[in-house]
mmCIF file of C-alpha atoms in Angstrom:
data_model
loop_
_atom_site.group_PDB
_atom_site.id
_atom_site.type_symbol
_atom_site.label_atom_id
_atom_site.label_comp_id
_atom_site.label_asym_id
_atom_site.label_seq_id
_atom_site.Cartn_x
_atom_site.Cartn_y
_atom_site.Cartn_z
ATOM 1 C CA UNK A 23 -0.099 -0.355 0.017
ATOM 2 C CA UNK A 24 1.036 3.108 -0.583
ATOM 3 C CA UNK A 25 1.204 5.865 1.272
ATOM 4 C CA UNK A 26 -1.208 7.484 0.347
ATOM 5 C CA UNK A 27 -2.703 4.993 0.315
ATOM 6 C CA UNK A 28 -2.238 4.460 4.484
ATOM 7 C CA UNK A 29 -3.008 7.970 4.439
ATOM 8 C CA UNK A 30 -6.220 7.818 3.786
ATOM 9 C CA UNK A 31 -6.666 4.300 5.760
ATOM 10 C CA UNK A 32 -5.913 5.705 9.407
ATOM 11 C CA UNK A 33 -8.155 8.917 8.516
ATOM 12 C CA UNK A 34 -10.958 6.346 7.844
ATOM 13 C CA UNK A 35 -10.171 4.868 12.107
ATOM 14 C CA UNK A 36 -9.138 8.317 13.401
ATOM 15 C CA UNK A 37 -13.399 8.885 12.041
ATOM 16 C CA UNK A 38 -13.797 5.625 14.240
ATOM 17 C CA UNK A 39 -12.142 7.246 16.967
ATOM 18 C CA UNK A 40 -13.554 11.144 16.549
ATOM 19 C CA UNK A 41 -17.026 9.098 16.849
ATOM 20 C CA UNK A 42 -16.336 7.854 19.843
ATOM 21 C CA UNK A 43 -15.477 11.081 21.373
ATOM 22 C CA UNK A 44 -18.450 12.667 20.095
ATOM 23 C CA UNK A 45 -20.334 10.536 22.313
ATOM 24 C CA UNK A 46 -18.834 10.533 25.045
ATOM 25 C CA UNK A 47 -19.259 14.737 24.856
ATOM 26 C CA UNK A 48 -22.810 13.673 24.161
ATOM 27 C CA UNK A 49 -23.364 12.055 27.466
ATOM 28 C CA UNK A 50 -21.064 14.865 28.842
ATOM 29 C CA UNK A 51 -18.053 12.803 29.512
ATOM 30 C CA UNK A 52 -13.917 14.336 27.927
ATOM 31 C CA UNK A 53 -13.695 13.978 24.304
ATOM 32 C CA UNK A 54 -11.929 11.707 23.524
ATOM 33 C CA UNK A 55 -11.838 8.947 21.435
ATOM 34 C CA UNK A 56 -9.994 5.887 20.730
ATOM 35 C CA UNK A 57 -10.292 2.297 18.831
ATOM 36 C CA UNK A 58 -7.818 -0.834 18.315
ATOM 37 C CA UNK A 59 -7.368 -1.736 15.435
ATOM 38 C CA UNK A 60 -5.993 -5.089 13.636
ATOM 39 C CA UNK A 61 -3.658 -5.902 11.473
ATOM 40 C CA UNK A 62 -6.437 -6.536 8.857
ATOM 41 C CA UNK A 63 -7.774 -2.871 9.503
ATOM 42 C CA UNK A 64 -10.237 -4.441 11.700
ATOM 43 C CA UNK A 65 -11.634 -2.912 15.054
ATOM 44 C CA UNK A 66 -10.998 -5.052 18.134
ATOM 45 C CA UNK A 67 -12.119 -2.452 20.147
ATOM 46 C CA UNK A 68 -13.379 1.079 20.782
ATOM 47 C CA UNK A 69 -14.657 3.376 23.906
ATOM 48 C CA UNK A 70 -14.447 7.406 24.863
ATOM 49 C CA UNK A 71 -13.209 8.893 28.046
ATOM 50 C CA UNK A 72 -15.842 7.366 30.686
ATOM 51 C CA UNK A 73 -13.534 9.025 34.033
ATOM 52 C CA UNK A 74 -17.657 10.869 33.757
ATOM 53 C CA UNK A 75 -19.843 8.525 33.014
ATOM 54 C CA UNK A 76 -18.585 5.614 34.670
ATOM 55 C CA UNK A 77 -16.545 7.530 37.558
ATOM 56 C CA UNK A 78 -13.685 5.836 36.488
ATOM 57 C CA UNK A 79 -9.695 8.013 36.355
ATOM 58 C CA UNK A 80 -8.347 5.086 34.728
ATOM 59 C CA UNK A 81 -11.275 4.895 32.305
ATOM 60 C CA UNK A 82 -8.621 7.029 28.942
ATOM 61 C CA UNK A 83 -10.426 6.767 26.024
ATOM 62 C CA UNK A 84 -7.570 4.162 24.900
ATOM 63 C CA UNK A 85 -7.487 2.400 27.786
ATOM 64 C CA UNK A 86 -11.490 1.610 27.207
ATOM 65 C CA UNK A 87 -10.856 0.630 23.314
ATOM 66 C CA UNK A 88 -8.083 -1.940 25.013
ATOM 67 C CA UNK A 89 -9.588 -3.503 27.952
ATOM 68 C CA UNK A 90 -12.818 -3.501 25.033
ATOM 69 C CA UNK A 91 -11.358 -5.387 22.497
ATOM 70 C CA UNK A 92 -10.827 -8.881 25.498
ATOM 71 C CA UNK A 93 -7.238 -10.324 26.106
ATOM 72 C CA UNK A 94 -5.503 -10.987 23.192
ATOM 73 C CA UNK A 95 -2.381 -12.915 22.899
ATOM 74 C CA UNK A 96 -0.059 -10.367 20.797
ATOM 75 C CA UNK A 97 -0.500 -7.131 20.950
ATOM 76 C CA UNK A 98 2.967 -6.273 17.872
ATOM 77 C CA UNK A 99 0.059 -5.895 15.036
ATOM 78 C CA UNK A 100 -2.308 -3.755 15.752
ATOM 79 C CA UNK A 101 -3.022 0.231 16.150
ATOM 80 C CA UNK A 102 -3.666 2.771 18.566
ATOM 81 C CA UNK A 103 -5.466 4.957 17.338
ATOM 82 C CA UNK A 104 -7.053 8.472 19.365
ATOM 83 C CA UNK A 105 -7.875 11.410 19.179
ATOM 84 C CA UNK A 106 -5.318 12.747 21.158
ATOM 85 C CA UNK A 107 -1.405 12.500 21.674
ATOM 86 C CA UNK A 108 -1.499 9.938 24.422
ATOM 87 C CA UNK A 109 -0.583 10.687 28.627
ATOM 88 C CA UNK A 110 1.555 8.853 30.118
ATOM 89 C CA UNK A 111 -0.784 5.902 31.870
ATOM 90 C CA UNK A 112 -1.697 4.822 27.885
ATOM 91 C CA UNK A 113 1.482 5.425 26.622
ATOM 92 C CA UNK A 114 2.580 3.004 29.245
ATOM 93 C CA UNK A 115 0.214 0.552 27.803
ATOM 94 C CA UNK A 116 0.883 1.181 24.583
ATOM 95 C CA UNK A 117 4.520 0.252 25.524
ATOM 96 C CA UNK A 118 4.464 -2.931 27.424
ATOM 97 C CA UNK A 119 1.240 -4.340 25.406
ATOM 98 C CA UNK A 120 4.376 -4.068 22.413
ATOM 99 C CA UNK A 121 1.843 -2.564 20.196
ATOM 100 C CA UNK A 122 2.987 -1.673 16.989
ATOM 101 C CA UNK A 123 1.566 1.372 15.431
ATOM 102 C CA UNK A 124 -0.106 4.432 17.228
ATOM 103 C CA UNK A 125 -2.387 6.914 14.630
ATOM 104 C CA UNK A 126 -2.558 10.201 16.789
ATOM 105 C CA UNK A 127 -5.658 12.770 16.015
ATOM 106 C CA UNK A 128 -3.496 15.585 17.354
ATOM 107 C CA UNK A 129 -0.844 16.872 19.444
ATOM 108 C CA UNK A 130 -1.691 20.922 20.071
ATOM 109 C CA UNK A 131 -3.655 20.722 22.841
ATOM 110 C CA UNK A 132 -1.636 18.495 24.663
ATOM 111 C CA UNK A 133 1.595 16.418 23.941
ATOM 112 C CA UNK A 134 1.833 13.203 26.041
ATOM 113 C CA UNK A 135 4.414 10.097 25.623
ATOM 114 C CA UNK A 136 4.540 9.926 22.207
ATOM 115 C CA UNK A 137 7.824 11.114 21.190
ATOM 116 C CA UNK A 138 8.980 8.677 24.097
ATOM 117 C CA UNK A 139 7.646 5.639 22.117
ATOM 118 C CA UNK A 140 8.274 6.714 19.145
ATOM 119 C CA UNK A 141 11.854 5.729 20.891
ATOM 120 C CA UNK A 142 10.605 2.956 21.741
ATOM 121 C CA UNK A 143 10.410 2.227 18.082
ATOM 122 C CA UNK A 144 6.663 2.277 17.251
ATOM 123 C CA UNK A 145 5.571 3.239 14.787
ATOM 124 C CA UNK A 146 3.777 7.354 15.536
ATOM 125 C CA UNK A 147 1.573 8.480 13.344
ATOM 126 C CA UNK A 148 1.059 12.051 13.616
ATOM 127 C CA UNK A 149 -2.428 13.469 11.795
ATOM 128 C CA UNK A 150 -2.238 17.268 12.899
ATOM 129 C CA UNK A 151 -6.571 16.582 11.670
ATOM 130 C CA UNK A 152 -8.159 20.225 12.352
ATOM 131 C CA UNK A 153 -11.210 19.141 13.940
ATOM 132 C CA UNK A 154 -9.860 16.833 16.375
ATOM 133 C CA UNK A 155 -7.323 20.249 17.509
ATOM 134 C CA UNK A 156 -10.686 22.463 17.751
ATOM 135 C CA UNK A 157 -13.198 19.399 19.647
ATOM 136 C CA UNK A 158 -10.149 19.304 22.420
ATOM 137 C CA UNK A 159 -9.580 23.224 22.507
ATOM 138 C CA UNK A 160 -13.290 23.545 22.448
ATOM 139 C CA UNK A 161 -12.959 21.604 25.542
ATOM 140 C CA UNK A 162 -10.639 23.464 27.195
ATOM 141 C CA UNK A 163 -12.341 25.792 27.503
ATOM 142 C CA UNK A 164 -15.576 24.913 28.648
ATOM 143 C CA UNK A 165 -13.775 22.777 31.177
ATOM 144 C CA UNK A 166 -11.040 23.215 32.349
ATOM 145 C CA UNK A 167 -11.413 21.788 35.918
ATOM 146 C CA UNK A 168 -12.606 18.359 33.946
ATOM 147 C CA UNK A 169 -9.372 18.906 32.280
ATOM 148 C CA UNK A 170 -7.646 19.014 34.529
ATOM 149 C CA UNK A 171 -8.588 16.227 36.826
ATOM 150 C CA UNK A 172 -8.121 14.460 34.169
ATOM 151 C CA UNK A 173 -4.538 14.624 33.619
ATOM 152 C CA UNK A 174 -3.934 15.472 37.174
ATOM 153 C CA UNK A 175 -2.737 18.518 36.703
ATOM 154 C CA UNK B 10 8.738 10.411 61.911
ATOM 155 C CA UNK B 11 12.228 8.456 61.759
ATOM 156 C CA UNK B 12 12.834 5.535 59.325
ATOM 157 C CA UNK B 13 12.375 2.757 61.336
ATOM 158 C CA UNK B 14 9.390 3.812 62.555
ATOM 159 C CA UNK B 15 8.769 4.669 58.387
ATOM 160 C CA UNK B 16 9.320 1.335 57.295
ATOM 161 C CA UNK B 17 6.793 -0.267 60.301
ATOM 162 C CA UNK B 18 4.691 1.339 58.119
ATOM 163 C CA UNK B 19 5.498 0.766 54.901
ATOM 164 C CA UNK B 20 5.696 -2.938 56.037
ATOM 165 C CA UNK B 21 2.270 -2.718 57.087
ATOM 166 C CA UNK B 22 0.941 -1.168 53.743
ATOM 167 C CA UNK B 23 2.377 -3.612 51.836
ATOM 168 C CA UNK B 24 0.734 -6.942 54.080
ATOM 169 C CA UNK B 25 -2.620 -5.390 52.587
ATOM 170 C CA UNK B 26 -1.081 -5.475 49.022
ATOM 171 C CA UNK B 27 -0.026 -9.139 50.261
ATOM 172 C CA UNK B 28 -3.372 -10.015 51.367
ATOM 173 C CA UNK B 29 -5.107 -8.716 48.078
ATOM 174 C CA UNK B 30 -2.537 -10.870 46.274
ATOM 175 C CA UNK B 31 -3.455 -13.909 48.601
ATOM 176 C CA UNK B 32 -7.242 -13.322 48.256
ATOM 177 C CA UNK B 33 -6.162 -12.934 44.152
ATOM 178 C CA UNK B 34 -4.600 -15.885 43.540
ATOM 179 C CA UNK B 35 -7.078 -17.998 45.387
ATOM 180 C CA UNK B 36 -9.688 -16.486 42.811
ATOM 181 C CA UNK B 37 -7.307 -18.023 39.744
ATOM 182 C CA UNK B 38 -5.327 -14.558 39.521
ATOM 183 C CA UNK B 39 -2.446 -13.553 38.890
ATOM 184 C CA UNK B 40 -0.858 -12.833 42.391
ATOM 185 C CA UNK B 41 -0.806 -8.951 42.479
ATOM 186 C CA UNK B 42 -1.747 -7.168 44.978
ATOM 187 C CA UNK B 43 -1.377 -2.964 45.104
ATOM 188 C CA UNK B 44 -2.763 0.008 47.774
ATOM 189 C CA UNK B 45 -3.274 3.158 47.363
ATOM 190 C CA UNK B 46 -2.505 5.145 50.426
ATOM 191 C CA UNK B 47 -3.608 8.641 51.631
ATOM 192 C CA UNK B 48 -1.729 11.235 53.201
ATOM 193 C CA UNK B 49 -2.269 9.601 57.153
ATOM 194 C CA UNK B 50 -1.996 5.853 55.889
ATOM 195 C CA UNK B 51 -5.787 5.299 55.104
ATOM 196 C CA UNK B 52 -6.068 3.125 52.582
ATOM 197 C CA UNK B 53 -8.325 5.055 49.881
ATOM 198 C CA UNK B 54 -7.847 2.099 47.526
ATOM 199 C CA UNK B 55 -6.861 -1.398 47.258
ATOM 200 C CA UNK B 56 -7.336 -4.430 44.899
ATOM 201 C CA UNK B 57 -6.098 -7.379 43.071
ATOM 202 C CA UNK B 58 -4.523 -8.164 39.353
ATOM 203 C CA UNK B 59 -8.196 -9.122 37.743
ATOM 204 C CA UNK B 60 -6.523 -10.702 34.249
ATOM 205 C CA UNK B 61 -8.423 -13.844 34.574
ATOM 206 C CA UNK B 62 -11.385 -12.289 37.043
ATOM 207 C CA UNK B 63 -12.683 -10.194 34.915
ATOM 208 C CA UNK B 64 -11.489 -11.161 31.273
ATOM 209 C CA UNK B 65 -9.423 -6.850 31.552
ATOM 210 C CA UNK B 66 -6.372 -6.880 30.169
ATOM 211 C CA UNK B 67 -6.393 -3.515 32.158
ATOM 212 C CA UNK B 68 -6.956 -4.634 35.483
ATOM 213 C CA UNK B 69 -3.571 -5.592 36.901
ATOM 214 C CA UNK B 70 -3.356 -5.092 40.869
ATOM 215 C CA UNK B 71 -1.809 -0.282 40.645
ATOM 216 C CA UNK B 72 -4.805 0.651 37.863
ATOM 217 C CA UNK B 73 -7.529 -2.080 40.062
ATOM 218 C CA UNK B 74 -6.203 0.156 43.227
ATOM 219 C CA UNK B 75 -6.372 3.373 41.374
ATOM 220 C CA UNK B 76 -9.818 3.035 39.861
ATOM 221 C CA UNK B 77 -11.322 2.103 43.401
ATOM 222 C CA UNK B 78 -10.371 4.732 44.953
ATOM 223 C CA UNK B 79 -12.435 7.066 42.756
ATOM 224 C CA UNK B 80 -11.798 10.369 41.296
ATOM 225 C CA UNK B 81 -9.580 12.418 43.442
ATOM 226 C CA UNK B 82 -7.815 16.085 42.392
ATOM 227 C CA UNK B 83 -4.602 15.142 43.454
ATOM 228 C CA UNK B 84 -2.105 12.051 44.305
ATOM 229 C CA UNK B 85 0.874 14.264 45.603
ATOM 230 C CA UNK B 86 0.398 13.097 48.705
ATOM 231 C CA UNK B 87 -0.665 9.325 48.241
ATOM 232 C CA UNK B 88 1.025 6.287 48.299
ATOM 233 C CA UNK B 89 0.841 3.836 45.922
ATOM 234 C CA UNK B 90 2.397 0.029 47.487
ATOM 235 C CA UNK B 91 2.713 -2.958 45.145
ATOM 236 C CA UNK B 92 4.022 -6.487 45.435
ATOM 237 C CA UNK B 93 5.537 -6.554 42.916
ATOM 238 C CA UNK B 94 7.670 -3.851 40.513
ATOM 239 C CA UNK B 95 5.019 -1.871 38.170
ATOM 240 C CA UNK B 96 5.031 -2.152 34.731
ATOM 241 C CA UNK B 97 5.271 0.544 31.896
ATOM 242 C CA UNK B 98 1.502 0.776 32.066
ATOM 243 C CA UNK B 99 1.085 1.182 35.874
ATOM 244 C CA UNK B 100 4.079 3.508 35.723
ATOM 245 C CA UNK B 101 3.318 5.304 33.044
ATOM 246 C CA UNK B 102 -0.018 5.534 35.736
ATOM 247 C CA UNK B 103 2.120 6.777 38.493
ATOM 248 C CA UNK B 104 3.676 9.438 36.359
ATOM 249 C CA UNK B 105 0.534 10.391 34.702
ATOM 250 C CA UNK B 106 -1.413 11.460 37.875
ATOM 251 C CA UNK B 107 1.812 12.306 40.614
ATOM 252 C CA UNK B 108 1.623 10.477 42.338
ATOM 253 C CA UNK B 109 3.689 10.793 45.410
ATOM 254 C CA UNK B 110 5.838 7.744 46.362
ATOM 255 C CA UNK B 111 6.011 4.300 44.978
ATOM 256 C CA UNK B 112 6.388 1.165 47.972
ATOM 257 C CA UNK B 113 7.596 -2.578 45.354
ATOM 258 C CA UNK B 114 7.161 -5.150 47.767
ATOM 259 C CA UNK B 115 10.376 -7.056 44.837
ATOM 260 C CA UNK B 116 12.177 -6.445 41.716
ATOM 261 C CA UNK B 117 13.287 -9.595 41.697
ATOM 262 C CA UNK B 118 10.329 -11.984 39.424
ATOM 263 C CA UNK B 119 10.134 -8.491 37.096
ATOM 264 C CA UNK B 120 11.828 -5.048 36.792
ATOM 265 C CA UNK B 121 9.255 -2.510 35.458
ATOM 266 C CA UNK B 122 9.371 1.256 35.090
ATOM 267 C CA UNK B 123 10.445 2.020 39.019
ATOM 268 C CA UNK B 124 13.611 3.536 38.154
ATOM 269 C CA UNK B 125 12.608 5.758 35.436
ATOM 270 C CA UNK B 126 9.722 7.204 38.199
ATOM 271 C CA UNK B 127 12.614 7.824 40.847
ATOM 272 C CA UNK B 128 14.408 10.266 37.939
ATOM 273 C CA UNK B 129 11.396 11.288 37.678
ATOM 274 C CA UNK B 130 11.201 12.146 41.495
ATOM 275 C CA UNK B 131 8.663 9.932 42.295
ATOM 276 C CA UNK B 132 9.819 8.623 46.420
ATOM 277 C CA UNK B 133 10.723 5.155 45.367
ATOM 278 C CA UNK B 134 10.959 2.641 48.315
ATOM 279 C CA UNK B 135 12.012 -1.126 47.603
ATOM 280 C CA UNK B 136 11.416 -3.547 50.022
ATOM 281 C CA UNK B 137 12.381 -6.224 48.514
ATOM 282 C CA UNK B 138 9.982 -9.059 50.217
ATOM 283 C CA UNK B 139 11.417 -12.994 50.186
ATOM 284 C CA UNK B 140 7.490 -13.855 50.753
ATOM 285 C CA UNK B 141 6.641 -11.482 47.630
ATOM 286 C CA UNK B 142 9.516 -12.599 45.755
ATOM 287 C CA UNK B 143 8.658 -16.606 46.503
ATOM 288 C CA UNK B 144 4.764 -15.887 45.673
ATOM 289 C CA UNK B 145 6.109 -14.601 42.870
ATOM 290 C CA UNK B 146 8.020 -16.835 41.448
ATOM 291 C CA UNK B 147 6.196 -19.137 42.315
ATOM 292 C CA UNK B 148 3.208 -18.569 39.928
ATOM 293 C CA UNK B 149 6.124 -18.278 37.265
ATOM 294 C CA UNK B 150 7.133 -21.660 37.562
ATOM 295 C CA UNK B 151 3.633 -22.727 37.263
ATOM 296 C CA UNK B 152 1.644 -20.802 34.900
ATOM 297 C CA UNK B 153 3.924 -18.642 32.584
ATOM 298 C CA UNK B 154 1.839 -18.496 30.032
ATOM 299 C CA UNK B 155 -0.604 -16.770 32.046
ATOM 300 C CA UNK B 156 2.423 -14.477 33.338
ATOM 301 C CA UNK B 157 3.609 -13.387 30.154
ATOM 302 C CA UNK B 158 0.226 -12.832 28.879
ATOM 303 C CA UNK B 159 -0.284 -10.090 31.820
ATOM 304 C CA UNK B 160 2.645 -8.012 30.531
ATOM 305 C CA UNK B 161 2.173 -8.638 26.657
ATOM 306 C CA UNK B 162 5.062 -10.765 26.122
#
């Protein structure tokens, strides 16, 4: 697959993560979404940040998508797709389980551990998607306290 | 409090984490336990690894204890106490949420991210507890496949 075709595929996965983020926001939650994608492009797990909905501080979007994929034996051929640069907790998840690729919607509103992951050999693709940037910027402006709580600041 | 008194307190917290690990093992799970302790020494959350019991690959002992403590505003005055050196996922949890102190039962059977956390300014106390070493060594010898799955290897 050439780079343009790959990029098209990554953007289609990101669209699924954005759907999750928007559904989470409609339910009163933090608008971050993620999907874990298998080697054939199939979605293995999907979810949004559920801090508010479940009163669960570990329910970041990436951990939710990962959890919903169930128990898998290996993750090297999977891709974690997230609307926002993953925090250290979710970056640690990617590293520990050896997830092979990370596709990120944007890293302007928050710069987590993705450089560290790239150094560790994870393939990191930063799409710098304008819709993701706007969605997160709007949320942070509207709910700064909830956002700071979510990242422990 | 002098160092001996502190050590005594850390060991009492570790005993609570070991209780969790043993209860988890009795339920067929991975024998790792953790407690999140507040600034007055009170236990805020406790739990064991629940990969088997809940079919949840994110339910490491530390994330379980953290989750059960509910939503807190800040974590700087809390201590994460775990029977085993935390993996990168759980180390990322400690870093992201600014947990101030980490007390570890042992790091002989698994050496996770605790050196990295110490570099980041987390107070790391390694107790090198013989019971913890034995509990984990016995489990790895009996269930190597489950252990490898738990750490994504």
